[in-house]
mmCIF file of C-alpha atoms in Angstrom:
data_model
loop_
_atom_site.group_PDB
_atom_site.id
_atom_site.type_symbol
_atom_site.label_atom_id
_atom_site.label_comp_id
_atom_site.label_asym_id
_atom_site.label_seq_id
_atom_site.Cartn_x
_atom_site.Cartn_y
_atom_site.Cartn_z
ATOM 1 C CA UNK A 800 0.000 0.000 0.000
ATOM 2 C CA UNK A 801 2.895 2.366 0.698
ATOM 3 C CA UNK A 802 3.906 2.133 -2.956
ATOM 4 C CA UNK A 803 0.521 3.194 -4.254
ATOM 5 C CA UNK A 804 0.302 6.838 -5.259
ATOM 6 C CA UNK A 805 -2.189 8.976 -3.378
ATOM 7 C CA UNK A 806 -5.367 9.461 -5.351
ATOM 8 C CA UNK A 807 -6.144 13.166 -5.753
ATOM 9 C CA UNK A 808 -9.780 14.067 -6.176
ATOM 10 C CA UNK A 809 -9.981 16.942 -8.674
ATOM 11 C CA UNK A 810 -11.678 20.053 -7.364
ATOM 12 C CA UNK A 811 -14.862 20.973 -9.171
ATOM 13 C CA UNK A 812 -14.711 24.219 -11.084
ATOM 14 C CA UNK A 813 -16.760 27.144 -9.733
ATOM 15 C CA UNK A 814 -19.949 27.962 -11.627
ATOM 16 C CA UNK A 815 -20.110 31.722 -12.128
ATOM 17 C CA UNK A 816 -23.341 33.373 -13.162
ATOM 18 C CA UNK A 817 -23.336 35.694 -16.145
ATOM 19 C CA UNK A 818 -23.348 39.421 -15.481
ATOM 20 C CA UNK A 819 -26.536 39.738 -17.541
ATOM 21 C CA UNK A 820 -28.386 37.186 -15.410
ATOM 22 C CA UNK A 821 -27.201 38.777 -12.164
ATOM 23 C CA UNK A 822 -28.363 42.177 -13.408
ATOM 24 C CA UNK A 823 -31.806 40.767 -14.240
ATOM 25 C CA UNK A 824 -32.278 39.331 -10.762
ATOM 26 C CA UNK A 825 -31.090 42.530 -9.071
ATOM 27 C CA UNK A 826 -33.486 44.539 -11.231
ATOM 28 C CA UNK A 827 -36.387 42.406 -9.997
ATOM 29 C CA UNK A 828 -35.594 43.510 -6.430
ATOM 30 C CA UNK A 829 -35.530 47.219 -7.224
ATOM 31 C CA UNK A 830 -33.783 49.727 -9.452
ATOM 32 C CA UNK A 831 -30.352 51.154 -8.725
ATOM 33 C CA UNK A 832 -32.262 54.425 -8.658
ATOM 34 C CA UNK A 833 -35.142 53.342 -6.425
ATOM 35 C CA UNK A 834 -38.277 55.391 -6.018
ATOM 36 C CA UNK A 835 -39.016 57.012 -2.679
ATOM 37 C CA UNK A 836 -41.866 54.562 -2.083
ATOM 38 C CA UNK A 837 -39.594 51.526 -2.485
ATOM 39 C CA UNK A 838 -39.932 49.502 0.769
ATOM 40 C CA UNK A 839 -36.862 49.543 2.975
ATOM 41 C CA UNK A 840 -36.593 45.756 2.971
ATOM 42 C CA UNK A 841 -36.440 45.755 -0.838
ATOM 43 C CA UNK A 842 -33.741 48.408 -0.815
ATOM 44 C CA UNK A 843 -31.891 46.427 1.866
ATOM 45 C CA UNK A 844 -32.019 43.266 -0.240
ATOM 46 C CA UNK A 845 -30.758 45.035 -3.348
ATOM 47 C CA UNK A 846 -27.787 46.481 -1.450
ATOM 48 C CA UNK A 847 -27.100 43.183 0.343
ATOM 49 C CA UNK A 848 -26.928 41.047 -2.781
ATOM 50 C CA UNK A 849 -25.106 43.698 -4.771
ATOM 51 C CA UNK A 850 -22.538 43.889 -1.965
ATOM 52 C CA UNK A 851 -21.923 40.161 -2.339
ATOM 53 C CA UNK A 852 -21.556 40.617 -6.091
ATOM 54 C CA UNK A 853 -19.345 43.714 -6.303
ATOM 55 C CA UNK A 854 -17.107 42.605 -3.423
ATOM 56 C CA UNK A 855 -16.905 38.917 -4.276
ATOM 57 C CA UNK A 856 -17.937 38.231 -0.688
ATOM 58 C CA UNK A 857 -19.671 35.203 0.766
ATOM 59 C CA UNK A 858 -23.320 35.834 1.575
ATOM 60 C CA UNK A 859 -22.666 34.892 5.209
ATOM 61 C CA UNK A 860 -19.902 37.523 5.346
ATOM 62 C CA UNK A 861 -22.222 40.188 3.967
ATOM 63 C CA UNK A 862 -24.981 39.311 6.439
ATOM 64 C CA UNK A 863 -22.462 39.829 9.239
ATOM 65 C CA UNK A 864 -21.397 43.325 8.184
ATOM 66 C CA UNK A 865 -21.788 46.275 10.531
ATOM 67 C CA UNK A 866 -22.036 49.944 9.645
ATOM 68 C CA UNK A 867 -18.725 50.364 11.470
ATOM 69 C CA UNK A 868 -17.089 48.140 8.833
ATOM 70 C CA UNK A 869 -17.673 50.800 6.185
ATOM 71 C CA UNK A 870 -15.198 53.535 5.302
ATOM 72 C CA UNK A 871 -17.024 55.863 2.929
ATOM 73 C CA UNK A 872 -14.475 58.632 2.484
ATOM 74 C CA UNK A 873 -15.004 60.128 -0.961
ATOM 75 C CA UNK A 874 -13.109 58.324 -3.752
ATOM 76 C CA UNK A 875 -11.552 55.941 -1.232
ATOM 77 C CA UNK A 876 -14.511 53.852 -0.106
ATOM 78 C CA UNK A 877 -13.713 50.484 1.477
ATOM 79 C CA UNK A 878 -15.452 47.797 3.515
ATOM 80 C CA UNK A 879 -13.863 45.570 6.128
ATOM 81 C CA UNK A 880 -15.041 41.972 5.699
ATOM 82 C CA UNK A 881 -14.738 39.366 8.445
ATOM 83 C CA UNK A 882 -14.040 36.005 6.836
ATOM 84 C CA UNK A 883 -13.373 32.418 7.778
ATOM 85 C CA UNK A 884 -11.147 31.578 10.717
ATOM 86 C CA UNK A 885 -11.279 35.090 12.114
ATOM 87 C CA UNK A 886 -9.574 36.583 9.078
ATOM 88 C CA UNK A 887 -10.283 40.197 8.127
ATOM 89 C CA UNK A 888 -9.776 41.752 4.709
ATOM 90 C CA UNK A 889 -10.387 45.245 3.376
ATOM 91 C CA UNK A 890 -12.134 45.455 0.014
ATOM 92 C CA UNK A 891 -12.181 48.507 -2.238
ATOM 93 C CA UNK A 892 -15.653 49.694 -3.257
ATOM 94 C CA UNK A 893 -14.804 50.757 -6.792
ATOM 95 C CA UNK A 894 -18.299 50.791 -8.320
ATOM 96 C CA UNK A 895 -19.661 54.341 -8.119
ATOM 97 C CA UNK A 896 -23.261 53.329 -8.792
ATOM 98 C CA UNK A 897 -23.136 50.785 -5.997
ATOM 99 C CA UNK A 898 -21.595 53.277 -3.552
ATOM 100 C CA UNK A 899 -24.360 55.777 -4.327
ATOM 101 C CA UNK A 900 -26.993 53.103 -3.671
ATOM 102 C CA UNK A 901 -25.287 52.073 -0.428
ATOM 103 C CA UNK A 902 -25.263 55.656 0.844
ATOM 104 C CA UNK A 903 -28.925 56.058 -0.088
ATOM 105 C CA UNK A 904 -29.761 52.909 1.865
ATOM 106 C CA UNK A 905 -27.918 54.159 4.945
ATOM 107 C CA UNK A 906 -29.753 57.479 4.733
ATOM 108 C CA UNK A 907 -33.175 55.858 4.264
ATOM 109 C CA UNK A 908 -32.571 53.390 7.100
ATOM 110 C CA UNK A 909 -31.021 56.010 9.374
ATOM 111 C CA UNK A 910 -28.224 53.647 10.379
ATOM 112 C CA UNK A 911 -25.095 55.114 11.947
ATOM 113 C CA UNK A 912 -23.971 52.001 13.844
ATOM 114 C CA UNK A 913 -24.879 48.346 14.329
ATOM 115 C CA UNK A 914 -25.788 45.625 11.805
ATOM 116 C CA UNK A 915 -25.813 46.851 8.216
ATOM 117 C CA UNK A 916 -28.536 44.453 7.069
ATOM 118 C CA UNK A 917 -31.222 43.943 9.714
ATOM 119 C CA UNK A 918 -33.876 41.278 9.919
ATOM 120 C CA UNK A 919 -36.990 43.327 10.575
ATOM 121 C CA UNK A 920 -38.574 45.620 8.034
ATOM 122 C CA UNK A 921 -38.523 48.539 10.458
ATOM 123 C CA UNK A 922 -34.772 48.090 10.972
ATOM 124 C CA UNK A 923 -34.915 47.270 14.668
ATOM 125 C CA UNK A 924 -33.900 43.611 14.489
ATOM 126 C CA UNK A 925 -30.535 41.902 14.587
ATOM 127 C CA UNK A 926 -28.453 40.925 11.554
ATOM 128 C CA UNK A 927 -30.349 39.232 8.728
ATOM 129 C CA UNK A 928 -29.527 35.514 8.857
ATOM 130 C CA UNK A 929 -27.904 33.643 5.988
ATOM 131 C CA UNK A 930 -30.937 31.354 5.702
ATOM 132 C CA UNK A 931 -33.269 34.333 5.385
ATOM 133 C CA UNK A 932 -31.015 35.964 2.780
ATOM 134 C CA UNK A 933 -30.766 32.692 0.835
ATOM 135 C CA UNK A 934 -34.557 32.274 0.844
ATOM 136 C CA UNK A 935 -35.126 35.835 -0.332
ATOM 137 C CA UNK A 936 -32.530 35.470 -3.112
ATOM 138 C CA UNK A 937 -34.203 32.297 -4.380
ATOM 139 C CA UNK A 938 -37.549 34.096 -4.384
ATOM 140 C CA UNK A 939 -36.149 36.894 -6.539
ATOM 141 C CA UNK A 940 -34.517 34.370 -8.888
ATOM 142 C CA UNK A 941 -37.867 32.632 -9.323
ATOM 143 C CA UNK A 942 -39.495 35.955 -10.155
ATOM 144 C CA UNK A 943 -36.767 36.654 -12.725
ATOM 145 C CA UNK A 944 -37.026 33.078 -14.080
ATOM 146 C CA UNK A 945 -33.287 32.645 -13.671
ATOM 147 C CA UNK A 946 -31.495 29.937 -11.707
ATOM 148 C CA UNK A 947 -28.528 31.370 -9.797
ATOM 149 C CA UNK A 948 -27.308 30.070 -6.464
ATOM 150 C CA UNK A 949 -26.431 32.847 -4.039
ATOM 151 C CA UNK A 950 -22.782 31.697 -3.922
ATOM 152 C CA UNK A 951 -22.502 32.160 -7.693
ATOM 153 C CA UNK A 952 -22.456 35.922 -7.135
ATOM 154 C CA UNK A 953 -18.996 35.500 -5.603
ATOM 155 C CA UNK A 954 -17.896 33.255 -8.454
ATOM 156 C CA UNK A 955 -19.173 35.750 -11.024
ATOM 157 C CA UNK A 956 -17.157 38.590 -9.504
ATOM 158 C CA UNK A 957 -13.975 36.528 -9.358
ATOM 159 C CA UNK A 958 -14.306 35.393 -12.961
ATOM 160 C CA UNK A 959 -14.913 38.960 -14.152
ATOM 161 C CA UNK A 960 -11.720 40.100 -12.402
ATOM 162 C CA UNK A 961 -9.666 37.278 -13.932
ATOM 163 C CA UNK A 962 -11.061 38.024 -17.392
ATOM 164 C CA UNK A 963 -10.233 41.716 -16.901
ATOM 165 C CA UNK A 964 -6.579 40.826 -16.365
ATOM 166 C CA UNK A 965 -6.410 41.241 -12.589
ATOM 167 C CA UNK A 966 -3.624 39.118 -11.114
ATOM 168 C CA UNK A 967 -4.375 35.869 -9.288
ATOM 169 C CA UNK A 968 -2.798 37.260 -6.110
ATOM 170 C CA UNK A 969 -4.958 40.401 -6.162
ATOM 171 C CA UNK A 970 -8.086 38.295 -6.694
ATOM 172 C CA UNK A 971 -7.006 35.953 -3.879
ATOM 173 C CA UNK A 972 -6.727 38.847 -1.432
ATOM 174 C CA UNK A 973 -10.071 40.308 -2.503
ATOM 175 C CA UNK A 974 -11.876 36.988 -2.066
ATOM 176 C CA UNK A 975 -10.086 36.110 1.149
ATOM 177 C CA UNK A 976 -8.734 32.773 -0.066
ATOM 178 C CA UNK A 977 -6.022 31.286 2.138
ATOM 179 C CA UNK A 978 -4.160 29.951 -0.906
ATOM 180 C CA UNK A 979 -3.859 30.920 -4.567
ATOM 181 C CA UNK A 980 -4.603 27.275 -5.419
ATOM 182 C CA UNK A 981 -8.292 27.927 -4.824
ATOM 183 C CA UNK A 982 -8.242 31.209 -6.741
ATOM 184 C CA UNK A 983 -6.510 29.616 -9.721
ATOM 185 C CA UNK A 984 -9.607 27.520 -10.369
ATOM 186 C CA UNK A 985 -11.187 30.637 -11.853
ATOM 187 C CA UNK A 986 -8.363 30.847 -14.386
ATOM 188 C CA UNK A 987 -9.399 27.420 -15.697
ATOM 189 C CA UNK A 988 -12.744 28.786 -16.788
ATOM 190 C CA UNK A 989 -13.426 30.514 -20.102
ATOM 191 C CA UNK A 990 -10.618 33.088 -20.037
ATOM 192 C CA UNK A 991 -11.547 35.970 -22.323
ATOM 193 C CA UNK A 992 -8.222 37.696 -21.729
ATOM 194 C CA UNK A 993 -6.249 34.680 -22.904
ATOM 195 C CA UNK A 994 -8.565 34.238 -25.885
ATOM 196 C CA UNK A 995 -8.030 37.865 -26.924
ATOM 197 C CA UNK A 996 -4.251 37.524 -26.640
ATOM 198 C CA UNK A 997 -4.242 34.348 -28.706
ATOM 199 C CA UNK A 998 -6.401 35.920 -31.414
ATOM 200 C CA UNK A 999 -4.170 39.020 -31.515
ATOM 201 C CA UNK A 1000 -1.026 36.878 -31.783
ATOM 202 C CA UNK A 1001 -2.595 34.854 -34.580
ATOM 203 C CA UNK A 1002 -3.525 37.999 -36.494
ATOM 204 C CA UNK A 1003 0.042 39.327 -36.162
ATOM 205 C CA UNK A 1004 1.418 36.006 -37.374
ATOM 206 C CA UNK A 1005 -0.950 35.940 -40.375
ATOM 207 C CA UNK A 1006 -0.065 39.516 -41.284
ATOM 208 C CA UNK A 1007 3.644 38.704 -41.148
ATOM 209 C CA UNK A 1008 3.194 35.615 -43.266
ATOM 210 C CA UNK A 1009 1.283 37.548 -45.935
#
């Protein structure tokens, strides 16, 4: 038995959702420019799920955010995310439309401290639980007639970064992976950056040959 090589079980590749499908589900919740009569719980859900998407965060991490984790200094907005094993990472909020929506939510809710996403509609409850968030996300997906697991929001963000040419190490830090081995799985997916480079190289080669 000592001479037999260890059998390695290949890790399954992550299944990212398309940006178009994510956008459709988010639009079902409410607009990025919500009307004044939009219920607070709808606005909360839009910000919650968009936070998971634009930060590449786990839904459980987002549910555990506090207002104190936000740093909303103009043009340098960040959020501090508490991850697995007591780890903490700081994520840049580089989507202006999202930041505007986040600030609107804070103003509408009147939150200056405490849980960012609260369970009760009137904002007096504790943090929204993962199970409640998962159930609400599935409800919105059903309404949009799109099948996306809540964890695919994180996968979608990571894949978009890889395809945009962001380094594996930078993506690893943003996602809070302990090792780049996990992050590299995203590079095994359809890599639009690599495809573009290959096509460009082929065109240069064909032009030289002609």
